[in-house]
Coordinates of N, CA and C in Angstrom, one line a residue:
K1 N 121.3 -57.5 126.6 CA 121.4 -57.4 128.1 C 120.0 -57.2 128.7
E2 N 119.9 -57.7 129.9 CA 118.7 -57.6 130.6 C 118.8 -56.3 131.5
V3 N 117.6 -55.5 131.5 CA 117.6 -54.4 132.3 C 116.8 -54.7 133.6
V4 N 117.4 -54.5 134.8 CA 116.8 -54.8 136.0 C 116.4 -53.5 136.7
C5 N 115.1 -53.4 137.1 CA 114.5 -52.3 137.8 C 114.6 -52.5 139.3
K6 N 115.0 -51.5 140.0 CA 115.0 -51.6 141.5 C 114.4 -50.3 142.0
R7 N 113.6 -50.5 143.1 CA 113.1 -49.3 143.8 C 114.1 -48.8 144.8
V8 N 114.4 -47.6 144.8 CA 115.3 -47.0 145.8 C 114.6 -45.8 146.4
D9 N 114.7 -45.7 147.7 CA 114.1 -44.5 148.4 C 115.0 -43.3 148.2
V10 N 114.4 -42.2 147.7 CA 115.1 -41.0 147.5 C 114.2 -39.8 148.0
P11 N 114.8 -38.7 148.2 CA 114.0 -37.5 148.6 C 112.9 -37.2 147.6
H12 N 111.8 -36.7 148.2 CA 110.7 -36.4 147.3 C 110.2 -34.9 147.6
Q13 N 109.6 -34.3 146.6 CA 109.1 -33.0 146.7 C 107.9 -33.0 147.6
Q14 N 107.7 -31.9 148.3 CA 106.7 -31.7 149.2 C 105.5 -30.9 148.7
N15 N 105.5 -30.6 147.4 CA 104.5 -29.8 146.8 C 104.3 -30.2 145.4
G16 N 103.4 -29.5 144.7 CA 103.1 -29.8 143.3 C 103.9 -29.0 142.3
S17 N 104.9 -28.2 142.8 CA 105.5 -27.2 141.9 C 107.0 -27.4 141.8
D18 N 107.7 -28.3 142.5 CA 109.1 -28.4 142.5 C 109.6 -29.6 141.7
C19 N 108.8 -30.2 140.9 CA 109.2 -31.4 140.2 C 110.4 -31.2 139.3
G20 N 110.4 -30.0 138.6 CA 111.5 -29.7 137.7 C 112.8 -29.6 138.5
M21 N 112.7 -28.9 139.7 CA 113.9 -28.7 140.5 C 114.5 -30.0 141.0
F22 N 113.6 -31.0 141.3 CA 114.0 -32.3 141.8 C 114.7 -33.1 140.6
V23 N 114.1 -33.0 139.4 CA 114.7 -33.7 138.3 C 116.1 -33.1 138.0
L24 N 116.3 -31.8 138.0 CA 117.6 -31.3 137.8 C 118.6 -31.7 138.9
E25 N 118.1 -31.8 140.1 CA 119.0 -32.2 141.2 C 119.4 -33.6 141.1
Y26 N 118.5 -34.5 140.8 CA 118.8 -35.9 140.6 C 119.8 -36.1 139.4
I27 N 119.6 -35.4 138.3 CA 120.5 -35.5 137.2 C 121.9 -35.0 137.5
K28 N 121.9 -33.9 138.2 CA 123.2 -33.3 138.6 C 124.0 -34.2 139.5
R29 N 123.3 -34.8 140.5 CA 124.0 -35.6 141.4 C 124.3 -37.0 140.9
F30 N 123.4 -37.5 140.0 CA 123.6 -38.9 139.5 C 124.9 -38.8 138.5
V31 N 124.9 -37.8 137.7 CA 126.1 -37.7 136.8 C 127.3 -37.4 137.5
R32 N 127.3 -36.5 138.5 CA 128.5 -36.2 139.3 C 129.0 -37.4 140.1
D33 N 128.1 -38.2 140.7 CA 128.5 -39.3 141.6 C 128.8 -40.5 140.8
M34 N 128.1 -40.7 139.6 CA 128.3 -42.0 138.9 C 129.6 -42.0 138.0
I35 N 130.1 -40.9 137.7 CA 131.3 -40.9 136.8 C 132.4 -41.7 137.5
P36 N 132.8 -41.5 138.7 CA 133.8 -42.3 139.4 C 133.4 -43.8 139.6
V37 N 132.1 -44.0 139.8 CA 131.5 -45.3 140.2 C 131.4 -46.2 138.9
E38 N 131.1 -45.6 137.8 CA 130.8 -46.3 136.6 C 131.8 -47.4 136.2
R39 N 133.0 -47.1 136.5 CA 134.1 -48.1 136.1 C 134.0 -49.3 137.0
D40 N 133.5 -49.2 138.2 CA 133.4 -50.2 139.2 C 132.1 -51.0 139.3
V41 N 131.2 -50.7 138.4 CA 129.9 -51.4 138.5 C 130.1 -52.8 138.0
Q42 N 129.7 -53.8 138.8 CA 129.8 -55.2 138.6 C 128.4 -55.8 138.4
P43 N 128.4 -57.0 137.7 CA 127.1 -57.6 137.5 C 126.4 -58.1 138.8
D44 N 127.1 -58.1 139.9 CA 126.6 -58.6 141.2 C 125.7 -57.6 141.9
G45 N 125.4 -56.5 141.2 CA 124.4 -55.5 141.8 C 125.1 -54.4 142.5
S46 N 126.4 -54.1 142.2 CA 127.1 -53.0 142.9 C 126.4 -51.7 142.6
L47 N 125.9 -51.5 141.4 CA 125.2 -50.2 141.1 C 124.0 -50.1 142.1
H48 N 123.2 -51.1 142.2 CA 122.1 -51.1 143.1 C 122.5 -50.8 144.5
S49 N 123.6 -51.4 145.0 CA 124.1 -51.2 146.3 C 124.6 -49.8 146.5
W50 N 125.2 -49.2 145.4 CA 125.6 -47.8 145.5 C 124.5 -46.9 145.6
L51 N 123.4 -47.2 144.8 CA 122.2 -46.3 144.9 C 121.6 -46.4 146.2
E52 N 121.5 -47.5 146.8 CA 120.8 -47.7 148.1 C 121.7 -46.9 149.2
S53 N 123.0 -47.0 149.1 CA 123.8 -46.4 150.1 C 123.9 -44.9 150.0
T54 N 123.7 -44.4 148.7 CA 123.9 -42.9 148.6 C 122.5 -42.2 148.4
S55 N 121.5 -42.8 148.1 CA 120.2 -42.1 147.7 C 119.7 -41.4 148.9
S56 N 119.8 -41.9 150.1 CA 119.2 -41.2 151.2 C 120.1 -40.1 151.7
S57 N 121.4 -40.1 151.3 CA 122.2 -39.0 151.7 C 122.5 -38.0 150.5
W58 N 121.9 -38.2 149.4 CA 122.1 -37.3 148.2 C 121.8 -35.9 148.6
F59 N 120.7 -35.6 149.2 CA 120.3 -34.2 149.5 C 119.0 -34.2 150.4
R60 N 118.9 -33.1 151.0 CA 117.6 -32.8 151.7 C 116.6 -32.2 150.8
A61 N 115.4 -32.5 150.9 CA 114.4 -31.9 150.1 C 114.4 -30.4 150.2
S62 N 114.7 -29.9 151.3 CA 114.7 -28.4 151.5 C 115.9 -27.7 150.7
D63 N 117.0 -28.5 150.5 CA 118.1 -28.0 149.7 C 117.7 -27.7 148.2
V64 N 116.8 -28.5 147.7 CA 116.4 -28.3 146.3 C 115.8 -26.9 146.1
T65 N 114.9 -26.5 146.9 CA 114.2 -25.3 146.8 C 115.0 -24.1 147.2
E66 N 115.7 -24.2 148.3 CA 116.5 -23.1 148.8 C 117.7 -22.8 147.8
R67 N 118.6 -23.8 147.5 CA 119.7 -23.6 146.8 C 119.5 -23.8 145.3
G68 N 118.7 -24.7 144.9 CA 118.4 -25.0 143.5 C 117.9 -23.9 142.7
R69 N 116.9 -23.2 143.2 CA 116.3 -22.1 142.4 C 117.4 -21.0 142.2
S70 N 118.2 -20.7 143.2 CA 119.2 -19.7 143.1 C 120.2 -20.2 142.0
E71 N 120.6 -21.4 142.0 CA 121.6 -21.9 141.0 C 121.0 -21.8 139.6
V72 N 119.8 -22.2 139.4 CA 119.2 -22.2 138.1 C 119.1 -20.8 137.6
R73 N 118.6 -19.9 138.5 CA 118.5 -18.4 138.1 C 119.9 -17.9 137.7
S74 N 121.0 -18.2 138.5 CA 122.3 -17.8 138.1 C 122.7 -18.3 136.8
L75 N 122.5 -19.5 136.5 CA 122.9 -20.1 135.3 C 122.2 -19.5 134.1
L76 N 120.9 -19.3 134.3 CA 120.1 -18.6 133.2 C 120.6 -17.2 132.9
L77 N 120.9 -16.5 134.0 CA 121.4 -15.1 133.8 C 122.8 -15.2 133.1
Q78 N 123.7 -16.1 133.4 CA 124.9 -16.2 132.8 C 124.8 -16.5 131.3
L79 N 123.8 -17.4 130.9 CA 123.6 -17.7 129.6 C 123.0 -16.5 128.8
W80 N 122.1 -15.8 129.5 CA 121.5 -14.6 128.8 C 122.6 -13.6 128.5
H81 N 123.5 -13.3 129.5 CA 124.6 -12.3 129.2 C 125.5 -12.8 128.1
L82 N 125.7 -14.0 128.0 CA 126.7 -14.6 127.0 C 126.1 -14.3 125.6
H83 N 124.8 -14.3 125.5 CA 124.2 -14.2 124.1 C 123.5 -12.8 123.9
H84 N 123.7 -11.9 124.8 CA 123.2 -10.5 124.6 C 124.2 -9.5 124.8

């Protein structure tokens, strides 16, 4: 199969320290949003159309730092309590 690369505009970090938070946010949303869409992807570029239509509405850059750090901290504390 041929792999096609497309450039899609997505939210970007505004500093040099939030790259990990953005990667986690992209992964979380891609997995969450792609599960129902995966069955409907057609060779005519439906996946690219989906990415273009949803990428700009995925999240605001400010959401990643405000909410994301709190979520990661909470998950890490839950894991720590499970194992201690």
